Short mmCIF file of C-alpha atoms and ligand atoms in Angstrom, two decimals:
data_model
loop_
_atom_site.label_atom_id
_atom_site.label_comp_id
_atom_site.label_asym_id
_atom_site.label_seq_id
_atom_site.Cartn_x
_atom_site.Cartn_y
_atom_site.Cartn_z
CA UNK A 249 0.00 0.00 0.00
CA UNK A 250 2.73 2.55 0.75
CA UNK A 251 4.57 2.09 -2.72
CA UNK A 252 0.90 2.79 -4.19
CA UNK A 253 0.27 5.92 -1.84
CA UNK A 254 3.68 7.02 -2.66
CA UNK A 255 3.08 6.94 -6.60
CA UNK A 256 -0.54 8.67 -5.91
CA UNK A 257 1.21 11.23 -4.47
CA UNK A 258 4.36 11.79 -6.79
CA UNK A 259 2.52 11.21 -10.18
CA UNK A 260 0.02 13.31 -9.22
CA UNK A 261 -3.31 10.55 -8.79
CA UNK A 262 -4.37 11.10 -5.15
CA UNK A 263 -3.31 14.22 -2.52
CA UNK A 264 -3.71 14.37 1.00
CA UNK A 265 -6.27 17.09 1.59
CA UNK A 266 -5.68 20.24 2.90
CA UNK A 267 -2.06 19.47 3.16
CA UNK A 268 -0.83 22.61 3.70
CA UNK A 269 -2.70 23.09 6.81
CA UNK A 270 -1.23 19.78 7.98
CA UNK A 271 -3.78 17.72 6.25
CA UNK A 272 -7.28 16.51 7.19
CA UNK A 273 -7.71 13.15 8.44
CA UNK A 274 -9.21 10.60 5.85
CA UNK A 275 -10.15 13.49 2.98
CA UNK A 276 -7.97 13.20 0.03
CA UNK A 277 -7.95 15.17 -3.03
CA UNK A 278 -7.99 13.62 -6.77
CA UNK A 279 -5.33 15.15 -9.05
CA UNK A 280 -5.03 14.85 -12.28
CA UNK A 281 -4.80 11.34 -13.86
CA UNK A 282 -7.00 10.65 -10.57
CA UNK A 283 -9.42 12.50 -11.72
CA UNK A 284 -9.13 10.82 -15.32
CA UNK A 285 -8.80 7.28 -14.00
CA UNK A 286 -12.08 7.74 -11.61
CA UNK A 287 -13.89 9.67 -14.97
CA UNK A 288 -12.87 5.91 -16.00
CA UNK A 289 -14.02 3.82 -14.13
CA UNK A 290 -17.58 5.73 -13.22
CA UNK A 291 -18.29 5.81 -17.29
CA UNK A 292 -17.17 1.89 -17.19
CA UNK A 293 -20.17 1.29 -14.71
CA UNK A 294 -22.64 3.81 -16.11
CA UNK A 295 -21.74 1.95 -19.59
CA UNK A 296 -22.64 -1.43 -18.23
CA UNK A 297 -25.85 0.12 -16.42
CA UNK A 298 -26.84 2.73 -18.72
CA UNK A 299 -25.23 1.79 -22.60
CA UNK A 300 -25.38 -2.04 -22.36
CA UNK A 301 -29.13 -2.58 -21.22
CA UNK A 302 -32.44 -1.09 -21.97
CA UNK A 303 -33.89 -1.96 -18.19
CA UNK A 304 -31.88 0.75 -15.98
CA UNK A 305 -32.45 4.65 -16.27
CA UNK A 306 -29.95 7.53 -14.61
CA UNK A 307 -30.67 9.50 -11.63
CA UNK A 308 -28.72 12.26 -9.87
CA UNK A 309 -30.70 13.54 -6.76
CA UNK A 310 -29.81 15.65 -3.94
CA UNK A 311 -26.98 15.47 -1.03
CA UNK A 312 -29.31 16.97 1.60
CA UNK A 313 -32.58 15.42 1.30
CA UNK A 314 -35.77 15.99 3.74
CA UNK A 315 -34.52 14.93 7.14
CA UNK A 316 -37.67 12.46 7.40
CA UNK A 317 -35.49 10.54 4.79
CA UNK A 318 -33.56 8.81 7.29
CA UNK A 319 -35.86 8.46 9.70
CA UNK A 320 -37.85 6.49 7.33
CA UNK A 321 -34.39 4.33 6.21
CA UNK A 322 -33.39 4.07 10.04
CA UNK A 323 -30.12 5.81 9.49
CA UNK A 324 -31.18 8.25 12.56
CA UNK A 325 -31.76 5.59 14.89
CA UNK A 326 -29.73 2.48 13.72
CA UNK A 327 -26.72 4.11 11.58
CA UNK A 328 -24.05 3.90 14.32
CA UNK A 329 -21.17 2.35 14.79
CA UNK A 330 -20.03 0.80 18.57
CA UNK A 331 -17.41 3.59 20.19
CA UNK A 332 -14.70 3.30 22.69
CA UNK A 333 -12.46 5.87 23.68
CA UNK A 334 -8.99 5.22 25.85
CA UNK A 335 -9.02 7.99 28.82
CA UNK A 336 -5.11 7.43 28.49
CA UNK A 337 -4.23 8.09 25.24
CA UNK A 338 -7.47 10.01 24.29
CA UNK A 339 -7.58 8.12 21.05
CA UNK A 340 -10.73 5.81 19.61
CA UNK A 341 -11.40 2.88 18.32
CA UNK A 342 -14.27 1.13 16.77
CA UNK A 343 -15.35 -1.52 19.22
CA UNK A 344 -16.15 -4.50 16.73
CA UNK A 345 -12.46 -3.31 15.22
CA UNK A 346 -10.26 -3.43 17.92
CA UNK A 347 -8.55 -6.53 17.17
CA UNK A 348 -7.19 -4.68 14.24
CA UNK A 349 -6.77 -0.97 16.06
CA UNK A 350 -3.33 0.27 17.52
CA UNK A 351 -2.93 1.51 20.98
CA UNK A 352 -1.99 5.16 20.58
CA UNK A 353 1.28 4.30 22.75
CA UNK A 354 4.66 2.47 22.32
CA UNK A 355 5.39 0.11 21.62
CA UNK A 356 2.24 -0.33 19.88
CA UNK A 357 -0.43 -2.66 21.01
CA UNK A 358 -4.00 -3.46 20.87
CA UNK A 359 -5.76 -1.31 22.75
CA UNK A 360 -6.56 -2.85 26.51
CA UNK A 361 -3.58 -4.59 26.23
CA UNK A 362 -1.40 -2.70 28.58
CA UNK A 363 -1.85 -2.26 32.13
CA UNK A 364 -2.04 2.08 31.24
CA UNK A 365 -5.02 1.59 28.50
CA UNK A 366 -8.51 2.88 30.58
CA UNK A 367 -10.94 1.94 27.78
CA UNK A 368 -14.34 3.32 28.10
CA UNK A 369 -17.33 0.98 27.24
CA UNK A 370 -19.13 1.21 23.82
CA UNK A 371 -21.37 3.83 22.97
CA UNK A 372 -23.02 3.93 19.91
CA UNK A 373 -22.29 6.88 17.98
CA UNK A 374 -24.27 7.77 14.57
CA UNK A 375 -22.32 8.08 11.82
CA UNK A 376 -24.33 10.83 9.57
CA UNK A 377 -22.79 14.43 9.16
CA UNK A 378 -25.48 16.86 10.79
CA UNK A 379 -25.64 20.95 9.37
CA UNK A 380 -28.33 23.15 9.30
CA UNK A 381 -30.54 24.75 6.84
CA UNK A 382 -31.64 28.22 6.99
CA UNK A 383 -29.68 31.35 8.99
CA UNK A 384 -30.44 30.18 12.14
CA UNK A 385 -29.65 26.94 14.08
CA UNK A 386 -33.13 25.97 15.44
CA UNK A 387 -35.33 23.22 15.87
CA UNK A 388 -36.46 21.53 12.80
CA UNK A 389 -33.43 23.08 10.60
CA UNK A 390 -31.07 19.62 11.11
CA UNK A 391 -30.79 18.14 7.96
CA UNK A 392 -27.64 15.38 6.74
CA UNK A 393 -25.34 14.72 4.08
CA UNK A 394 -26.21 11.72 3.39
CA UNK A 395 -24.68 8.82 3.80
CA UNK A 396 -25.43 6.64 1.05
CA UNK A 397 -26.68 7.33 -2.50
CA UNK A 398 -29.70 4.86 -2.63
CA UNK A 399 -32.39 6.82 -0.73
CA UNK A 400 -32.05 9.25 -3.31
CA UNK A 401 -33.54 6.36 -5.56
CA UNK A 402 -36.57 5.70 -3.61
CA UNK A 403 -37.49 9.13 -3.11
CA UNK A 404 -38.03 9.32 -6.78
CA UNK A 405 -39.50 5.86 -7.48
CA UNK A 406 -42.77 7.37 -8.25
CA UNK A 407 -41.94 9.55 -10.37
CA UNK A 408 -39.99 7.59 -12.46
CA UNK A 409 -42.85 5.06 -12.83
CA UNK A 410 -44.58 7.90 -14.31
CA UNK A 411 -42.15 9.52 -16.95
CA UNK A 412 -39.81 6.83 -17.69
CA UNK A 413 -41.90 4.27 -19.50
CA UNK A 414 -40.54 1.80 -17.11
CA UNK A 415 -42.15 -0.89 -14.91
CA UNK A 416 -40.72 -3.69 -13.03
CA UNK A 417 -38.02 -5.17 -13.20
CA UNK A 418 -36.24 -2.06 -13.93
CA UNK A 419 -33.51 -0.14 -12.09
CA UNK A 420 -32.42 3.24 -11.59
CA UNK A 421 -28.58 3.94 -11.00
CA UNK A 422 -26.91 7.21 -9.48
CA UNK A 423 -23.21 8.17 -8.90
CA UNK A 424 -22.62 10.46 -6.36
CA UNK A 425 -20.83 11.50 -2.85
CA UNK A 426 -21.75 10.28 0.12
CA UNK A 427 -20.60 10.93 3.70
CA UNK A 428 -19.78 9.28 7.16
CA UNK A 429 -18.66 10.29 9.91
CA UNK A 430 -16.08 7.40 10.23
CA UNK A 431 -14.46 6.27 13.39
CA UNK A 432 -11.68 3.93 11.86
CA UNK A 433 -10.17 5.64 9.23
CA UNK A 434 -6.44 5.12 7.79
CA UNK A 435 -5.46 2.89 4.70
CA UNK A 436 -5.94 5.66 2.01
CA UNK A 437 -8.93 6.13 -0.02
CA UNK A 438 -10.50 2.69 1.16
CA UNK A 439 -12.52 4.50 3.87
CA UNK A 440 -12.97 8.15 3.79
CA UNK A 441 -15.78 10.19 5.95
CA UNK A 442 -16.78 11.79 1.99
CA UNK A 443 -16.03 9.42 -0.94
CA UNK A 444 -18.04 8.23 -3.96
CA UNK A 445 -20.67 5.29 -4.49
CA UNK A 446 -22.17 3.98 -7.20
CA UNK A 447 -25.44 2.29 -6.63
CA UNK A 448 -28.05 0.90 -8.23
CA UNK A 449 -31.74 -0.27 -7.29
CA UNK A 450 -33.39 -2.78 -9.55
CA UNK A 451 -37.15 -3.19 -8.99
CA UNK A 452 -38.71 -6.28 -9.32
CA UNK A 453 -42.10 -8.52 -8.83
CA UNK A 454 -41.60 -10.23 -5.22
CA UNK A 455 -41.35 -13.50 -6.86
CA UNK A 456 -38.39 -12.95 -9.03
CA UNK A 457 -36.30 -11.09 -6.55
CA UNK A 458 -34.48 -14.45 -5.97
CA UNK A 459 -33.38 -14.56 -9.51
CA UNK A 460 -32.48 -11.29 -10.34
CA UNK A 461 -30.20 -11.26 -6.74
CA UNK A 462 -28.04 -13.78 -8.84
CA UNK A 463 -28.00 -11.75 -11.93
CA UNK A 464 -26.46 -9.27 -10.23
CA UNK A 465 -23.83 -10.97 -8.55
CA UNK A 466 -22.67 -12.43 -11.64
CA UNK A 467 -22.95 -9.06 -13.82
CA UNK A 468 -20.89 -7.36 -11.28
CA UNK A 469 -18.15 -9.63 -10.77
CA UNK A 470 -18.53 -9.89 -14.53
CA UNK A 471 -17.45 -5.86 -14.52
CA UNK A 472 -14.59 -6.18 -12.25
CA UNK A 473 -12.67 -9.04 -13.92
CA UNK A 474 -13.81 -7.75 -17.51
CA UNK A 475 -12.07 -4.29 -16.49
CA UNK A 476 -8.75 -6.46 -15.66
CA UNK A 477 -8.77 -7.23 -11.76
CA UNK A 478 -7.14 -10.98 -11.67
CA UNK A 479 -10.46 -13.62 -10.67
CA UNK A 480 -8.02 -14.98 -7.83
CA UNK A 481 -7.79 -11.95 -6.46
CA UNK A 482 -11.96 -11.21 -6.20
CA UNK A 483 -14.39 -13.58 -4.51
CA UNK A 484 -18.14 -13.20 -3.63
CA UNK A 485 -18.72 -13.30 0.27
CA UNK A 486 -21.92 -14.10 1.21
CA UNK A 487 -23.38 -12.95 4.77
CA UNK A 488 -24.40 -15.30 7.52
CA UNK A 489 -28.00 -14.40 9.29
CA UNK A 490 -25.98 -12.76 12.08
CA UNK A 491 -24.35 -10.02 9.72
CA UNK A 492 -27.38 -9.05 7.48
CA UNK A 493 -28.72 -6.04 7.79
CA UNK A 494 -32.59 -5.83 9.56
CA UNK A 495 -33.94 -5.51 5.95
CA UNK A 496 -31.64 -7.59 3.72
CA UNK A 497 -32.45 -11.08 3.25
CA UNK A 498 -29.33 -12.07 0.88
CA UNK A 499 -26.22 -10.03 0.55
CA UNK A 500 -22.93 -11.20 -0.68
CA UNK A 501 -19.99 -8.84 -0.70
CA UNK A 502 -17.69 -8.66 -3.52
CA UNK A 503 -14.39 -9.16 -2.06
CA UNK A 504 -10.82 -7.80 -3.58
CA UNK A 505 -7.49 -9.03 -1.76
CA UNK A 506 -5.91 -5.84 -0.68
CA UNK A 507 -2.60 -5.11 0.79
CA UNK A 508 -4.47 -4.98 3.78
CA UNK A 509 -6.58 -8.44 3.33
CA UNK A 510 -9.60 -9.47 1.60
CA UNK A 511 -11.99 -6.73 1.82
CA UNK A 512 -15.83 -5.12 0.69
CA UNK A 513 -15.42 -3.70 -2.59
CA UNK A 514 -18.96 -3.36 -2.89
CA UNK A 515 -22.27 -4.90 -1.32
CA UNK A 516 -24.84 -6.45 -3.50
CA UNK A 517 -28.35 -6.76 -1.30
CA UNK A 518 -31.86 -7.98 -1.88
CA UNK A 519 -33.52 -5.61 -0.06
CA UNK A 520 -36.92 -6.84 -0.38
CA UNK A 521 -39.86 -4.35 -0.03
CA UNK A 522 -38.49 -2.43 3.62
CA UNK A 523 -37.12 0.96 1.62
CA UNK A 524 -40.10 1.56 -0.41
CA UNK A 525 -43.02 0.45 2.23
CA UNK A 526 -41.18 2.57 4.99
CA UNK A 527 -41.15 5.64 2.82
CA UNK A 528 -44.75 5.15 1.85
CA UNK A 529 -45.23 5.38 5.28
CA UNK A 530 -43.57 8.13 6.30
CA UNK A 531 -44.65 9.78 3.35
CA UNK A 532 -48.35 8.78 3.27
CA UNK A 533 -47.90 8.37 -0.44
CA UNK A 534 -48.46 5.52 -2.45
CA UNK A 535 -45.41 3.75 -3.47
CA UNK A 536 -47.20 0.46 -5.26
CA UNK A 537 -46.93 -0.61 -8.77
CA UNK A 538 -50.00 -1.27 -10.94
CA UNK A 539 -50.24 -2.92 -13.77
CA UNK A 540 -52.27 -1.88 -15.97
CA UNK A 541 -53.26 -4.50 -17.91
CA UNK A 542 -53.78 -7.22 -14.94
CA UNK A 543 -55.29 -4.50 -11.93
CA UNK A 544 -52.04 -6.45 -10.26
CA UNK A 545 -50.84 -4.54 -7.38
CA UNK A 546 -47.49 -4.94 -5.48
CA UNK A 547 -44.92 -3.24 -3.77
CA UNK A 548 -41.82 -3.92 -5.86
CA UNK A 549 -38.55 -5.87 -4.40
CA UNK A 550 -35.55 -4.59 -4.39
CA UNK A 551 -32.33 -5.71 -5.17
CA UNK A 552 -29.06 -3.21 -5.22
CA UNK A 553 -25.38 -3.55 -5.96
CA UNK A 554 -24.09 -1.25 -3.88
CA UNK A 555 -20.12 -0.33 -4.79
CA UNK A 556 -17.49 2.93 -3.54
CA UNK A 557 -16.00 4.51 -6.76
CA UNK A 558 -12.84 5.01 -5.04
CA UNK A 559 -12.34 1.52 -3.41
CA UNK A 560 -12.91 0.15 -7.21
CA UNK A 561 -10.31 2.48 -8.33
CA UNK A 562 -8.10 1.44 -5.32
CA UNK A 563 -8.19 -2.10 -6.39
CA UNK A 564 -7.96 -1.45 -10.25
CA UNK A 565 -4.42 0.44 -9.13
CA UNK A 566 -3.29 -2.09 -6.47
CA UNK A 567 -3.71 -5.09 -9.46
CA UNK A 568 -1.95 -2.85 -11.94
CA UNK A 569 0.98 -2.11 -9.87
CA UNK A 570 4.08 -3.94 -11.45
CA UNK A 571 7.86 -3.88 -10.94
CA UNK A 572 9.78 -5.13 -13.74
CA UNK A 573 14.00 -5.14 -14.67
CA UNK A 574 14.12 -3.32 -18.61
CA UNK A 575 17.84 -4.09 -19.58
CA UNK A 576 19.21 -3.79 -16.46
CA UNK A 577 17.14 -0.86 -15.00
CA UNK A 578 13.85 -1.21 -13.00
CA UNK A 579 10.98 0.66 -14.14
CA UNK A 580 7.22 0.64 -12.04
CA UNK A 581 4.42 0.25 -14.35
CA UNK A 582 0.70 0.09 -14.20
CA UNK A 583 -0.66 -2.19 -15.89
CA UNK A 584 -4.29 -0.79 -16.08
CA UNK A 585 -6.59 -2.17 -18.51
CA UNK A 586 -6.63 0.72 -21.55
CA UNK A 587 -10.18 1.55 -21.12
CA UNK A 588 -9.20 2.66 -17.19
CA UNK A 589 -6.19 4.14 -18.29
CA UNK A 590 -6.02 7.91 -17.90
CA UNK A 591 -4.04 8.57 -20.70
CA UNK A 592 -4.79 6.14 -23.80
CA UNK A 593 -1.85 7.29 -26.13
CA UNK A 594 1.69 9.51 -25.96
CA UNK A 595 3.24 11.38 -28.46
CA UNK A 596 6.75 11.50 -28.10
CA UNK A 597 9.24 12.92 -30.50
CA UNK A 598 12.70 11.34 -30.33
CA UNK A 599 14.76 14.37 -30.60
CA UNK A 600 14.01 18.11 -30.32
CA UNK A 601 14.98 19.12 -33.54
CA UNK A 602 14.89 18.15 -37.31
CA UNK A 603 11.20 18.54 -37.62
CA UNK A 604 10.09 16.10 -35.36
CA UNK A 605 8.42 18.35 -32.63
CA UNK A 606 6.23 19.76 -35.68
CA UNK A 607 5.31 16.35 -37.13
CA UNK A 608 5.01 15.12 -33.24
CA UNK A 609 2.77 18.10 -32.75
CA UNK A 610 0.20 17.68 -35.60
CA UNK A 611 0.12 13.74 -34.82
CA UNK A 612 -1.17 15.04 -31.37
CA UNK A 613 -3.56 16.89 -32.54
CA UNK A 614 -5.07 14.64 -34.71
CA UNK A 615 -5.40 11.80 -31.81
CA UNK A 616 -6.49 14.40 -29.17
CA UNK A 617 -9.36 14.38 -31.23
CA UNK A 618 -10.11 10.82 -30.29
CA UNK A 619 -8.18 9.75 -27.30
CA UNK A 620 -6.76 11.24 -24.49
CA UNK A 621 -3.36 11.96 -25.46
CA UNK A 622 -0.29 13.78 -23.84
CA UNK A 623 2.96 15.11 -25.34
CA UNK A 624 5.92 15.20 -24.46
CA UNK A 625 9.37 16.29 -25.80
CA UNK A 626 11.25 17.02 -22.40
CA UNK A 627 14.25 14.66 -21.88
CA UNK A 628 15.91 11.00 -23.02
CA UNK A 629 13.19 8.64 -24.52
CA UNK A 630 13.50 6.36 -22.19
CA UNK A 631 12.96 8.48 -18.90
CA UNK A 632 9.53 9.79 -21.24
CA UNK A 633 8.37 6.11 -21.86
CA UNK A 634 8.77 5.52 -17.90
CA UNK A 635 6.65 8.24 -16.50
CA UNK A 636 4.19 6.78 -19.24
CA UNK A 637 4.28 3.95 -17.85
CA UNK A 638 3.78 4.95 -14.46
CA UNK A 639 0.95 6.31 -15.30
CA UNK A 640 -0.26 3.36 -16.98
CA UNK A 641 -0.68 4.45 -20.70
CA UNK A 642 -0.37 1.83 -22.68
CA UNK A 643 0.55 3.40 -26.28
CA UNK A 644 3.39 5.54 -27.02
CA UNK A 645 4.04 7.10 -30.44
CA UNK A 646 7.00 7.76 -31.31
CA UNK A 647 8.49 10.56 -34.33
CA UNK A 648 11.89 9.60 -35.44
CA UNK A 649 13.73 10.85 -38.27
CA UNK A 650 12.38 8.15 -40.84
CA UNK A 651 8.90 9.49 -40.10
CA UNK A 652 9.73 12.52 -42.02
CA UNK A 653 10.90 10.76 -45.07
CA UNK A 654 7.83 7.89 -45.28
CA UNK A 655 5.00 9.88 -42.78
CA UNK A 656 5.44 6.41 -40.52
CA UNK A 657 6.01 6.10 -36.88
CA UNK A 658 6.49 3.62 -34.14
CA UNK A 659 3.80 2.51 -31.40
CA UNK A 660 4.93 1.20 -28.60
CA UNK A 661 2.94 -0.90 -25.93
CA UNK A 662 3.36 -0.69 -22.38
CA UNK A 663 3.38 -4.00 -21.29
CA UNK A 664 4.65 -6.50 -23.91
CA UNK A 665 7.01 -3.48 -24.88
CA UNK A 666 6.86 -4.68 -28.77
CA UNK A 667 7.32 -1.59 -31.49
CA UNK A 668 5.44 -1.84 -34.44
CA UNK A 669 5.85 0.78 -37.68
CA UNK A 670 3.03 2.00 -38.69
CA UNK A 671 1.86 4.85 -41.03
CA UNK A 672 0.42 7.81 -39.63
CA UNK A 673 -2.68 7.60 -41.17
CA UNK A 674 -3.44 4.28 -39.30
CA UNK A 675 -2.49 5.27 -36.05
CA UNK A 676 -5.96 6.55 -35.07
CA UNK A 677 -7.56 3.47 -36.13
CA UNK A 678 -5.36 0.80 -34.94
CA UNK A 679 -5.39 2.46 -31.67
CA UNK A 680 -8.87 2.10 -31.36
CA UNK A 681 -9.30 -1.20 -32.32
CA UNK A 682 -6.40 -1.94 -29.97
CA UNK A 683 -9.22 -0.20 -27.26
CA UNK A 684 -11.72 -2.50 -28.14
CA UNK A 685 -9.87 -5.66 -28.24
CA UNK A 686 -10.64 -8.01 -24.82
CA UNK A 687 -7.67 -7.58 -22.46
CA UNK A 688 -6.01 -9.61 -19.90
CA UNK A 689 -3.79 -8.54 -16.88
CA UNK A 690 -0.24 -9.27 -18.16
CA UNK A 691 0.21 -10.39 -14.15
CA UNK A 692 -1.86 -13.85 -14.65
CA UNK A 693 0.69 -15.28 -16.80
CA UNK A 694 3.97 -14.01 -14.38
P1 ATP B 755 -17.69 -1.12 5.30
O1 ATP B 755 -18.20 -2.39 5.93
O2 ATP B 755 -16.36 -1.26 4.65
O3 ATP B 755 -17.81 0.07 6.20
P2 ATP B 755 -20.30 -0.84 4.23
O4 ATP B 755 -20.78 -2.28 4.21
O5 ATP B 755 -20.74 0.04 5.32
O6 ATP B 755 -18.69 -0.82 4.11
P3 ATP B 755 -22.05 -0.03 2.15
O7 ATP B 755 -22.92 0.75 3.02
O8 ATP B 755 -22.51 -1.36 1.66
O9 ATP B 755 -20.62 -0.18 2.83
O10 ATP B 755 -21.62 0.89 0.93
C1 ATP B 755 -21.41 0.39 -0.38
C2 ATP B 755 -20.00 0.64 -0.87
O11 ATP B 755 -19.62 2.00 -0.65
C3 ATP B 755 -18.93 -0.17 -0.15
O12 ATP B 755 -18.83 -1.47 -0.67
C4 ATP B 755 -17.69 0.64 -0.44
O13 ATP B 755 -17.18 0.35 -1.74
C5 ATP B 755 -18.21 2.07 -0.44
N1 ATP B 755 -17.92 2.70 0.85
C6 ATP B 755 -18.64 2.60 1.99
N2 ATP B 755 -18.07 3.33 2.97
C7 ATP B 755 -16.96 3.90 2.43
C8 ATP B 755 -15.94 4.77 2.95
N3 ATP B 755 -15.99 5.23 4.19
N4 ATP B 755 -14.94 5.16 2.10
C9 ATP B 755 -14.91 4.71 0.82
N5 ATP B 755 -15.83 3.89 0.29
C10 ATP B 755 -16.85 3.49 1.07
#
């Protein structure tokens, strides 16, 4: 994890936050190819939602929602976490984590493991983010960030019955933030207290919810290994009666092995009817489907895969990390799969003279166009094809001095490092067949 944090932070993919005020605990800031590698991987998941079936429609609804939201969900009452905080060394802990917490002291140990640590007992302590609405702080004004993107959904069930031309089984999918107030934080952007999920809700007659629960399983481990992450590295864990939630009746987790152990990428839940009969009680409104050609009437089932934007993009860069010896000298590499990649192509000149920065210049323009494409002309070729691949782009082209006689130029690929001449006229399209070829991590056959 450190060599990853470390290459977030010098190749400019993830910041601490607020570093210059000595940084913020758990908030982290996406630079650049961050910010192009999570564009990535949220239009890979609206693509399989959204371009690849005709069942799911988009939503994007509201951060602060109408506080009777969550007491309606149960956030307000049930969305705590157990508490315990050491008098001695004033730090806290999770209480169903503190096998794997650190006493604040050296040497380090768990906490109530030395005679010193005066642990308090567990208190339950809500996770939501509370502000205000309006001028004034007073009674009725609490509202909440919320903490997960879903309610959003079934706030607006109804009205999507009514414009979308939809009826079950359909879902509706949203990207967006969500916030909690998180007690055991650390290990980078795999827990944050404001961080990004991507869920969707699939409605569906009671008696198919069974079926379409394993639909989704397989669709969505489908997505991860399809986008690259190695299958022995992902694993569906499903929950024993004692974990489920109150109103689940199936979930599995889909698992990826982390530095840090196997661990929730994302939670995929048959939620049966509990979200959309409590808000049709809190609400007094209807929340049934009709159909209008039988008079059948039901309250739909529900059934949502549940996933964190940047934990996916976490374990897309942990499985892409590579080390490798290129005659004699080590380079780091990413060996993300080129529809992730930030950067699909780089135009590289080989020298800074003769022409080639002009030719190299209207080549770039003309894939810029299509891809996302950098150039660059600063330095030896070599130290230029290893920030590349650092960054995990997987095509350089490269302008030499036969290029300007014959108008043809090399592409080179990131991971099996084989050159290929090719004219410039091609480029554009063999690159994007090249995109739209299946790929496999180059890791499953080392
Ligand atoms: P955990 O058990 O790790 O706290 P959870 O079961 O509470 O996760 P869900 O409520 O199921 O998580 O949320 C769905 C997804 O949202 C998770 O699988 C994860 O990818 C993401 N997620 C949840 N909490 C965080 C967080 N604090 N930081 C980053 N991603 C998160």
């Amino acid at each position: 994890m450190d060599k990853i944090v470390s290459l977030c932070k010098r190749r400019g993919f993830v910041l601490p936050s607020s570093e210059i005020y000595g940084g913020l605990g758990s908030s982290y800031d996406y630079a650049h190819y961050g910010v192009l590698l999570k564009n990535n991987v949220k239009g890979q998941w609206w693509r399989a939602m959204l371009q690849e079936r005709d069942d799911v429609v988009a939503l994007d609804s509201a951060i602060i929602q109408h506080p009777r939201t969550w007491e309606a969900s149960g956030h307000l009452a049930g969305f705590t976490d157990p508490l315990v905080d050491c008098r001695t060394c004033k730090l806290r802990f999770r209480a169903d984590l503190i096998d794997q917490a650190q006493c604040g002291r050296k040497p380090s140990k768990h906490p109530g493991e030395t005679p010193d640590c005066d642990l308090t007992g567990a208190r339950d302590f809500n996770l939501m983010f509370e502000t205000t609405i309006g001028p004034v702080a007073e009674e009725g004004s609490t509202v909440y960030l919320r903490p997960e993107t879903a309610q959003g959904i079934f706030l607006n069930f109804k009205s999507y019955l009514q414009f979308s031309r939809k009826k079950p089984p359909f879902g509706i999918a949203q990207i967006g933030k969500s916030f909690r107030n998180e007690i055991t934080t650390g290990n980078f952007i795999f827990r944050m207290r404001e961080f990004e999920q991507m869920e969707m809700e699939f409605f569906v007659p009671p008696d198919e919810a069974e079926r379409w629960f394993g639909h989704w399983l397989e669709q969505r481990m489908n997505w991860y290994t399809a986008l690259g992450l190695r299958p022995d590295h992902l694993r569906l864990r499903a929950h024993d009666q004692q974990e489920l939630s109150h109103y689940s009746s199936a979930t599995s987790d889909v698992e990826y092995l982390f530095p840090i152990g196997w661990s929730e990428l994302e939670g995929i839940a048959n939620r049966g009817d509990f979200d959309l009969t409590q808000h049709a009680q809190f609400s007094g409104q209807k929340l049934d489907y009709v159909d209008t050609a039988s008079g059948e009437r039901y309250i739909p089932h529900v059934i949502e895969p549940a996933a964190g934007a940047d934990r996916a993009l976490l374990a897309f860069l942990v499985d892409a990390y590579d080390e490798d010896q290129i005659e004699g000298e080590s380079r780091t590499v990413l060996r993300l799969h080129p529809a992730l990649a930030p950067v699909k192509v780089a135009v590289l000149p080989l020298v800074r003279k003769d022409g080639q920065p002009e030719l190299a210049g209207e080549v770039y323009r003309d894939l810029r166009e299509r891809f996302q494409t950098e150039y660059d002309e600063g330095g030896a070729i070599g130290r230029r094809y290893r920030r590349q691949d650092e960054i995990g782009t997987p095509w350089a082209v490269t302008i030499d001095h036969q290029s300007l006689e014959d108008r043809t130029v090399t592409l080179r690929d990131r991971d099996s490092l084989a050159q290929e001449r090719i004219a410039i006229a091609e480029l554009g399209e063999e690159i994007e067949r090249r995109l739209r070829a299946p790929w496999r991590s180059p890791k499953l056959e080392s």
